[in-house]
Short mmCIF file of N, CA, C and O in Angstrom, two decimals:
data_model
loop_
_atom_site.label_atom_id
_atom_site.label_comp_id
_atom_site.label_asym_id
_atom_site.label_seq_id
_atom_site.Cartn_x
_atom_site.Cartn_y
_atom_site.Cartn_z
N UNK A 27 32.13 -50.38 -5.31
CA UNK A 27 32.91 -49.16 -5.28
C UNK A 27 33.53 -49.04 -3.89
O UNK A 27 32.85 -49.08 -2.86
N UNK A 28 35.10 -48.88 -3.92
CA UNK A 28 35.67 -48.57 -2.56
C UNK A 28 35.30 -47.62 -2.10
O UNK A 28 34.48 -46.92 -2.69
N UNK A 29 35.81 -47.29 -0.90
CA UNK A 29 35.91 -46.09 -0.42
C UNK A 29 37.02 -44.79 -1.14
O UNK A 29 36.88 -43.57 -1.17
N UNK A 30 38.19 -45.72 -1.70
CA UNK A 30 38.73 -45.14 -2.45
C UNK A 30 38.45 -44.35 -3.38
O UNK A 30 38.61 -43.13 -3.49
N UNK A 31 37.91 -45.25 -4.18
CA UNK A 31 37.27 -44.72 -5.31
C UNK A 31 36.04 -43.25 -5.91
O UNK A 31 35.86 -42.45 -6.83
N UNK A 32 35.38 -43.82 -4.30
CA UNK A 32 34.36 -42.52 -3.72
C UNK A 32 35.00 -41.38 -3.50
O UNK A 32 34.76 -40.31 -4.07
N UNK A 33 35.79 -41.58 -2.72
CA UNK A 33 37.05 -40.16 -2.45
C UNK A 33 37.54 -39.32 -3.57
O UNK A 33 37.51 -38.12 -3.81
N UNK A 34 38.05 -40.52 -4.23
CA UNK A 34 38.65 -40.01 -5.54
C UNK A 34 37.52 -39.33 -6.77
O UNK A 34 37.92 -38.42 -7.50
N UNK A 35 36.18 -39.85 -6.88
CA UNK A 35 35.07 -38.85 -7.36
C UNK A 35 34.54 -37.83 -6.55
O UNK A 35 33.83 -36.88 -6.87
N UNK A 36 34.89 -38.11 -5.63
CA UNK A 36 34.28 -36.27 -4.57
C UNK A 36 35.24 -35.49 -5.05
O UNK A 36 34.91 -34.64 -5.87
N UNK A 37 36.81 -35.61 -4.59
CA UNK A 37 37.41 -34.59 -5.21
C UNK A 37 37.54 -34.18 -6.59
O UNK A 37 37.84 -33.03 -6.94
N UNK A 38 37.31 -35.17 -7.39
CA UNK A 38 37.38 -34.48 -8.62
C UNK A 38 35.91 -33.56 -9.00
O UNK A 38 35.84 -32.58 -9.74
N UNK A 39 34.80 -34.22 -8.25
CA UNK A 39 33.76 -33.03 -8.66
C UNK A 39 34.03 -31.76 -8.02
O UNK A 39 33.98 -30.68 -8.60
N UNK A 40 34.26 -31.89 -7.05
CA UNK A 40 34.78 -30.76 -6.39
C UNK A 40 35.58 -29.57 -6.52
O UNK A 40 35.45 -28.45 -6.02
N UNK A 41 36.63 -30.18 -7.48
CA UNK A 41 38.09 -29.29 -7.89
C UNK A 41 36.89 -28.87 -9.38
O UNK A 41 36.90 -27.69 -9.73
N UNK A 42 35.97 -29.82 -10.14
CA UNK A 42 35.45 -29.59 -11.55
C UNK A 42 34.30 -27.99 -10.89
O UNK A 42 34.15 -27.08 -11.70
N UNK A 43 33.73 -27.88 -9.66
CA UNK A 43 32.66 -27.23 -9.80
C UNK A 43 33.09 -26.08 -9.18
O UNK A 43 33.13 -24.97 -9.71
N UNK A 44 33.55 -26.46 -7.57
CA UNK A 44 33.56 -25.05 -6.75
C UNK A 44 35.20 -24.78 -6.63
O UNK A 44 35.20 -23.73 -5.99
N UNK A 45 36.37 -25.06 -6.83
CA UNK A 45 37.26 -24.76 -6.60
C UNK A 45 37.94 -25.56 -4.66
O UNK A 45 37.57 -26.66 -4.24
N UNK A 46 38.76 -24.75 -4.04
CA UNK A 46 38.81 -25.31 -2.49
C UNK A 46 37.59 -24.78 -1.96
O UNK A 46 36.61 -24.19 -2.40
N UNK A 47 38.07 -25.25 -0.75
CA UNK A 47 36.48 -24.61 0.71
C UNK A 47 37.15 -23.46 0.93
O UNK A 47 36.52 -22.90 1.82
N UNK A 48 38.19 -22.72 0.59
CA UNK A 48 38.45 -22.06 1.68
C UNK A 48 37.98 -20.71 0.20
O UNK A 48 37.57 -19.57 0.41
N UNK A 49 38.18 -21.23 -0.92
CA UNK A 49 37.21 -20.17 -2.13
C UNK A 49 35.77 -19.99 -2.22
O UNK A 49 35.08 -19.13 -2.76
N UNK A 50 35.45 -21.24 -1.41
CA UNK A 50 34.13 -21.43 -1.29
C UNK A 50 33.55 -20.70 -0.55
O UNK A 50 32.60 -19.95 -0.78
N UNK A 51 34.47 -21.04 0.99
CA UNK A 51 33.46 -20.21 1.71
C UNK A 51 34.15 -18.54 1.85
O UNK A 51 33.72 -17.87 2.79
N UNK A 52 34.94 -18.05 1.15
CA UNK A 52 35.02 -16.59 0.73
C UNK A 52 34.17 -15.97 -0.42
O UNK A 52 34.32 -14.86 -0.93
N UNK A 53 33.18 -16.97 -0.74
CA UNK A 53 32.32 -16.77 -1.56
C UNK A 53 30.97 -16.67 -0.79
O UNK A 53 29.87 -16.22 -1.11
N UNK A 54 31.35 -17.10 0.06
CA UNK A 54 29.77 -16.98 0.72
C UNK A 54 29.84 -16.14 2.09
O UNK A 54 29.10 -16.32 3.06
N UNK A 55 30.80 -15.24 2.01
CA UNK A 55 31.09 -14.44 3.32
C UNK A 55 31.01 -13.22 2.24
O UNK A 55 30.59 -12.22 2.82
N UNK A 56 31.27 -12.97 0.92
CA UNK A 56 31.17 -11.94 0.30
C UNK A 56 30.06 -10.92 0.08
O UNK A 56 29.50 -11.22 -0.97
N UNK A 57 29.60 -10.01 0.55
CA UNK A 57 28.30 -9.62 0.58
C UNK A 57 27.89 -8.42 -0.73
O UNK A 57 28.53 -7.37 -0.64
N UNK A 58 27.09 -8.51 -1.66
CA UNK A 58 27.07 -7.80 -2.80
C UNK A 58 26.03 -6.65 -1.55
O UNK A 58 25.35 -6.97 -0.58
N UNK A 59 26.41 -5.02 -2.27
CA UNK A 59 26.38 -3.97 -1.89
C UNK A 59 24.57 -3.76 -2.84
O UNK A 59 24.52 -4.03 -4.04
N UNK A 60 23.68 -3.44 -2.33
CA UNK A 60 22.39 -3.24 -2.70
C UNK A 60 22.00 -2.15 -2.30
O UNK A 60 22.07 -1.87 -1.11
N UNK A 61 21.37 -1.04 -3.48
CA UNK A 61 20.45 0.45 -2.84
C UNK A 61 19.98 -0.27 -1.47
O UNK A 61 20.24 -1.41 -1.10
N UNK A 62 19.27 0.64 -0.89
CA UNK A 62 18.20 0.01 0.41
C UNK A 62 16.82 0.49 -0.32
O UNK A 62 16.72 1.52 -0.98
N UNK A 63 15.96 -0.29 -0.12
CA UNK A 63 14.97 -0.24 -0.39
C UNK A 63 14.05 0.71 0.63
O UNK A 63 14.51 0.88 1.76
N UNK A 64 12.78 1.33 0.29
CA UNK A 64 12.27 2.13 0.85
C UNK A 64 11.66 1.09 2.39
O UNK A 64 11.59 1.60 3.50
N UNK A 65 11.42 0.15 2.21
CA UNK A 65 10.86 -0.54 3.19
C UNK A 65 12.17 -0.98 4.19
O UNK A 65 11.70 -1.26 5.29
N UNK A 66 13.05 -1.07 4.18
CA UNK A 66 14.80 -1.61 4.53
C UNK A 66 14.82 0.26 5.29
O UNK A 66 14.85 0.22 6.52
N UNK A 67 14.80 1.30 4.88
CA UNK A 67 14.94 2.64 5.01
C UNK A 67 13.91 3.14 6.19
O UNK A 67 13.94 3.99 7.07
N UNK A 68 13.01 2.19 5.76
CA UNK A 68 11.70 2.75 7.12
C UNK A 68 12.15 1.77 8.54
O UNK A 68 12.17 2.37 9.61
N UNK A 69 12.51 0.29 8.55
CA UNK A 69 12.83 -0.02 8.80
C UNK A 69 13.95 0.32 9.83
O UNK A 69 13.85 0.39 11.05
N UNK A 70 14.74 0.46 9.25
CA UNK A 70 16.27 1.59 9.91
C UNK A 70 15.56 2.55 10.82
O UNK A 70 15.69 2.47 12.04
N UNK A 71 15.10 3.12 10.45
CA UNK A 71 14.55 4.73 10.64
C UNK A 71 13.22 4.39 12.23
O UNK A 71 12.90 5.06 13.21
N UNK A 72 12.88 3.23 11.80
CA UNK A 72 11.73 2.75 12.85
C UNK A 72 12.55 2.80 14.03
O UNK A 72 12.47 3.65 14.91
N UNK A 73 13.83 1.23 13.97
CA UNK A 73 14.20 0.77 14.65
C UNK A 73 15.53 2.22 15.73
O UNK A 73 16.00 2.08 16.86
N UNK A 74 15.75 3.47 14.69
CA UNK A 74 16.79 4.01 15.47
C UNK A 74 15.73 4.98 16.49
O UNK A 74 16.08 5.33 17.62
N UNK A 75 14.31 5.36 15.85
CA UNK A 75 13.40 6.10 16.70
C UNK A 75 13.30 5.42 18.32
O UNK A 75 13.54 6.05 19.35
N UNK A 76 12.87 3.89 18.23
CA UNK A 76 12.72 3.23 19.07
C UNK A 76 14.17 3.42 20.26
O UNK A 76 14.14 3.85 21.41
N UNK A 77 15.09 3.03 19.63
CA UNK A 77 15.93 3.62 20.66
C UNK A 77 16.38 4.60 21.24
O UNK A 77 17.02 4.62 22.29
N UNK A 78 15.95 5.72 20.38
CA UNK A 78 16.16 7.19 20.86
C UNK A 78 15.04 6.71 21.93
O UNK A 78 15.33 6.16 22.99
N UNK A 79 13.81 6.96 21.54
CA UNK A 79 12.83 6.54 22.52
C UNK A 79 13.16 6.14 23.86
O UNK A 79 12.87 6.75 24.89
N UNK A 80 13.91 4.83 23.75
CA UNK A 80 14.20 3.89 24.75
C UNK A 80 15.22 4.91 25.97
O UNK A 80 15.06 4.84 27.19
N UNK A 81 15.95 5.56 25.47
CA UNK A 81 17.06 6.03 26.20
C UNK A 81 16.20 7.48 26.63
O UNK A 81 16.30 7.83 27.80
N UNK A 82 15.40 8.30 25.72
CA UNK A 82 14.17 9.18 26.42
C UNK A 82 13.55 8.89 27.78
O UNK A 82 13.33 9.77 28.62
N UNK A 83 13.32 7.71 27.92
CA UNK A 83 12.33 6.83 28.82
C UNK A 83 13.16 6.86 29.79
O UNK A 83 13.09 7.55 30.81
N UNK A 84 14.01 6.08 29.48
CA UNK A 84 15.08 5.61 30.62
C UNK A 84 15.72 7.46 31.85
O UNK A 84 15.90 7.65 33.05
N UNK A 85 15.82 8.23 30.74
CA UNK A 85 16.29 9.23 31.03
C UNK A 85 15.22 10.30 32.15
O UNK A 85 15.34 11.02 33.15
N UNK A 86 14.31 9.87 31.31
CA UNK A 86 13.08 10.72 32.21
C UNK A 86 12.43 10.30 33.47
O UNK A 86 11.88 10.95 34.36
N UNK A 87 12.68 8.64 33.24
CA UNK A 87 12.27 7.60 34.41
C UNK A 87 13.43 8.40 35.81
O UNK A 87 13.18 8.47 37.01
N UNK A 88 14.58 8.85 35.12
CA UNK A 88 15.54 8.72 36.60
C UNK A 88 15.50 10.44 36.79
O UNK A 88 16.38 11.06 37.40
N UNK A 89 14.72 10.85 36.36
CA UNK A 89 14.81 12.84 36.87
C UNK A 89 13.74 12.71 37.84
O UNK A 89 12.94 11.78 37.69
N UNK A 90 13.59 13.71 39.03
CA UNK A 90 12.44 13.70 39.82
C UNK A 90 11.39 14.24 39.24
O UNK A 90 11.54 15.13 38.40
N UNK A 91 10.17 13.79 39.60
CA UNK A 91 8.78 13.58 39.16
C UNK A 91 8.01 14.71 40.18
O UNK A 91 8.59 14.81 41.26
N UNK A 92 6.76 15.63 40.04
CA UNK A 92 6.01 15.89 40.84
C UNK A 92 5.09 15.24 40.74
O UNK A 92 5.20 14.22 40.06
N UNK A 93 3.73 15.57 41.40
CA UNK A 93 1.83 14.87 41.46
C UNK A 93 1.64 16.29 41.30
O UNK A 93 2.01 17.21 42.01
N UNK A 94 0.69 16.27 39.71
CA UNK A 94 -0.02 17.47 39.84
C UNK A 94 -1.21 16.51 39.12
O UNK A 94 -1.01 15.81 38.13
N UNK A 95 -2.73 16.67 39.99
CA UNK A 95 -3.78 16.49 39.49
C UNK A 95 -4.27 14.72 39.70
O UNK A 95 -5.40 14.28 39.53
N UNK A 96 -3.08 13.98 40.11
CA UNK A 96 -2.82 12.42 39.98
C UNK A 96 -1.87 11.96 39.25
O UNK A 96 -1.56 10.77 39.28
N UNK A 97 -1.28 12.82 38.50
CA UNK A 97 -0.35 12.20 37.21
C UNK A 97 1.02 12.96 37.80
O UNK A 97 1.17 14.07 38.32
N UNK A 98 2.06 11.72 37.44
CA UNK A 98 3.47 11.94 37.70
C UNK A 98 4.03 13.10 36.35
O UNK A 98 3.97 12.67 35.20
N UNK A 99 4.41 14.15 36.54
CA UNK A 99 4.82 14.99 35.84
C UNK A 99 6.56 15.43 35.97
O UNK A 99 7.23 15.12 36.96
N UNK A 100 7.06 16.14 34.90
CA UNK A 100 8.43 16.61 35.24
C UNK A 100 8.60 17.95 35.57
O UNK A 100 7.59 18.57 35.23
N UNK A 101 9.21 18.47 35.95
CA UNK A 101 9.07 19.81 36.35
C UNK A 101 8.86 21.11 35.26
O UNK A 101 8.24 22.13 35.56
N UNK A 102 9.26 20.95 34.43
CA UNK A 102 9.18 21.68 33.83
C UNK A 102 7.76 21.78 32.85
O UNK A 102 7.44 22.85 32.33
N UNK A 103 6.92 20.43 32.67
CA UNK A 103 5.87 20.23 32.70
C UNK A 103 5.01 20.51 33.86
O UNK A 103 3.94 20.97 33.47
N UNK A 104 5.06 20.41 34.92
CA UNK A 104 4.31 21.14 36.13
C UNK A 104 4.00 22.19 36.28
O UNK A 104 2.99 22.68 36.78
N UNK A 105 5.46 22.90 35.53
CA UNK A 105 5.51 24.66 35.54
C UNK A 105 4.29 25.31 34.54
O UNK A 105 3.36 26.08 34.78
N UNK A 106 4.71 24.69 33.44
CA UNK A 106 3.90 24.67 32.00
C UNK A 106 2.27 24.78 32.41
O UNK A 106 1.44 25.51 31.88
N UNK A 107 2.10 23.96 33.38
CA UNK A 107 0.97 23.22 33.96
C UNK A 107 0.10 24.47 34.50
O UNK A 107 -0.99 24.88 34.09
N UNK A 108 1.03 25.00 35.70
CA UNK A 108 0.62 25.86 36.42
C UNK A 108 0.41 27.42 35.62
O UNK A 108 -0.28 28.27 36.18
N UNK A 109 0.81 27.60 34.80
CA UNK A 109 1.22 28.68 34.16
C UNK A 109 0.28 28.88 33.21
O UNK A 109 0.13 29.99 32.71
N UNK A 110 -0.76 27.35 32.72
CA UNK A 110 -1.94 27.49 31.99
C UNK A 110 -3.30 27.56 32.32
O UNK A 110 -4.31 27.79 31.65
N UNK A 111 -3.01 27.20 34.02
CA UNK A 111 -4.28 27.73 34.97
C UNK A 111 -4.74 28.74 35.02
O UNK A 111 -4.18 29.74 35.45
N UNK A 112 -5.94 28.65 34.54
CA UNK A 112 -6.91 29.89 34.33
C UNK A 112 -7.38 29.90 36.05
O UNK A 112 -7.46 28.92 36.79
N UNK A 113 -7.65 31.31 36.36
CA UNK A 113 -8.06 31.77 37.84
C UNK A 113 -9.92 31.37 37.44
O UNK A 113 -10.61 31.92 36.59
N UNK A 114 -10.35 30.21 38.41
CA UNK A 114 -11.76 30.68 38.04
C UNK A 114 -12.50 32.02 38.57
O UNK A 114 -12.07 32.43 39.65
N UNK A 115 -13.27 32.55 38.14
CA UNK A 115 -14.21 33.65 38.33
C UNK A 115 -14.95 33.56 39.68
O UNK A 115 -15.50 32.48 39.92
N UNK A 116 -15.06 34.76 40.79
CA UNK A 116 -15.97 34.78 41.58
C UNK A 116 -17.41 34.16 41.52
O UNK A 116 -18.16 34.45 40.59
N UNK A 117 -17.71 33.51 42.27
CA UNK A 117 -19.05 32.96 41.79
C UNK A 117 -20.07 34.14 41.97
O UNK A 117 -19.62 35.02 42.71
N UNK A 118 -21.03 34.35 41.60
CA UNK A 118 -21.97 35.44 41.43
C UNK A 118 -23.45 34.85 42.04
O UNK A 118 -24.05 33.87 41.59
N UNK A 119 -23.78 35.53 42.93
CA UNK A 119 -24.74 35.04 44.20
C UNK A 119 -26.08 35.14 42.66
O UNK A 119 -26.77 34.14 42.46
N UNK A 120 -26.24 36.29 41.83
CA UNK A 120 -27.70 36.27 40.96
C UNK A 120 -27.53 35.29 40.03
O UNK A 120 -28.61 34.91 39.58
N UNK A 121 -26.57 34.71 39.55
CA UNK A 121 -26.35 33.67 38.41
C UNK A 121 -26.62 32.61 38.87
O UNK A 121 -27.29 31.84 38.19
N UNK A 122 -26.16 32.23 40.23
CA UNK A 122 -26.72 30.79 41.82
C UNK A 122 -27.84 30.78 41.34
O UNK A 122 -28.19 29.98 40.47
N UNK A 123 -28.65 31.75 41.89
CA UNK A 123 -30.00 31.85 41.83
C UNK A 123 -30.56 31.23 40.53
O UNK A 123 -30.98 30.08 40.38
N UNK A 124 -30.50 31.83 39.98
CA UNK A 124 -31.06 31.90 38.80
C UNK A 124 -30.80 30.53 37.83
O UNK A 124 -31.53 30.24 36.88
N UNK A 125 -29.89 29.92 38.15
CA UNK A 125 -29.45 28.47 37.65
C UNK A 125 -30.06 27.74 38.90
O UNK A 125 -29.20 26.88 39.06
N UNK A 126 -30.77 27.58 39.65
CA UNK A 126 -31.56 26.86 41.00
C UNK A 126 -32.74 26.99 40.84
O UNK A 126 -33.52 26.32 41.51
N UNK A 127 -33.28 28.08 39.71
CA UNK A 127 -34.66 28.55 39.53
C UNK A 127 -34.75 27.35 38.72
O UNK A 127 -35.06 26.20 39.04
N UNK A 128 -34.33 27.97 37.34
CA UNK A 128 -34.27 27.22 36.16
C UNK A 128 -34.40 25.20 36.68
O UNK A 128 -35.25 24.37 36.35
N UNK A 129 -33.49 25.09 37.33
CA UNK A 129 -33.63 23.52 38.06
C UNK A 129 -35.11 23.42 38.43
O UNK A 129 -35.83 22.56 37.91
N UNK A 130 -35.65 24.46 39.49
CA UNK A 130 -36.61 24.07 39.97
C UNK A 130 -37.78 24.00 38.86
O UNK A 130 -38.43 22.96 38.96
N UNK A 131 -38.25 24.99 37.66
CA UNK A 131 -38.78 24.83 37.22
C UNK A 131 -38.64 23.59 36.62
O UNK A 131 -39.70 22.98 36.48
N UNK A 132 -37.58 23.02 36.20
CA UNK A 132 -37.47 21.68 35.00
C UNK A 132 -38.13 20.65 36.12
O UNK A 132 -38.61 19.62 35.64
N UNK A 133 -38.19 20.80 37.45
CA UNK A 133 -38.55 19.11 38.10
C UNK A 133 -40.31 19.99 37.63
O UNK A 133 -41.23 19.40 37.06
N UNK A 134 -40.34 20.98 37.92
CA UNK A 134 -42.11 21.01 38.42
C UNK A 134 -42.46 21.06 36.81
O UNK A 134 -43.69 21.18 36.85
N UNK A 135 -42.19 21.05 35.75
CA UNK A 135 -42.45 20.59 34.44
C UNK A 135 -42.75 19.35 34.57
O UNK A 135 -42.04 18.43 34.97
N UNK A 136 -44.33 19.36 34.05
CA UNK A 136 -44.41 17.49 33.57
C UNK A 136 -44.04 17.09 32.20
O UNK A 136 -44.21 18.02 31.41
N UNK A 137 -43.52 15.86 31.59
CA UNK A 137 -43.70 16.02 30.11
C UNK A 137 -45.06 15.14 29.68
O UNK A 137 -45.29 14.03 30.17
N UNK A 138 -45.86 15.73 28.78
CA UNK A 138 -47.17 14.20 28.31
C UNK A 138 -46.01 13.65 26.81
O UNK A 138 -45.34 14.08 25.87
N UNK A 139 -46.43 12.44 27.52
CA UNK A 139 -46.08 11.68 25.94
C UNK A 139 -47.02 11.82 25.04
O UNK A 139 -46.88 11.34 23.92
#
């Protein structure tokens, strides 16, 4: 078999099955339109969170920061912060006592096994 001959059976299977390349490959650039599936939908939905996210981060990384407690905070979280501080209570000289008693008795307690 020539080369001729070979030629001459490619194109004819060719013209018999798929038509030209250029039908061909507009056949394979054609994309059929599909519901989205619930997993395709979470998907989406994952990937647009993440970038909201991303640009959150980015955004909050470049506002100034305070130190309240050790932790880098934003201001308006600092405020929040301060604003939920409870005042502690005077300490009370008979309650001292009386929690120093209680101590002392627990060492002079023996326990028997």
């Amino acid at each position: 078999m020539s080369f001729d001959d070979h030629l001459n059976n490619f194109i004819k299977q060719r013209d018999q099955f798929g038509g030209t390349a250029q039908q061909r490959q507009q056949k394979r650039n054609s994309y059929v339109v599909v519901d989205a599936t619930d997993q395709s939908k979470a998907r989406e939905s994952m990937a647009r969170e993440q970038e909201l996210a991303a640009k959150r981060a980015e955004f909050e990384t470049k506002q100034h920061h305070e130190r309240v407690s050790g932790r880098c905070v934003l201001p308006d979280e600092a405020q929040t912060l301060e604003n939920k501080k409870l005042q502690a209570r005077p300490a009370d000289p008979s309650r001292i006592a009386y929690i120093q008693q209680l101590k002392k008795d627990l060492k002079l307690k023996k326990y028997s096994n």
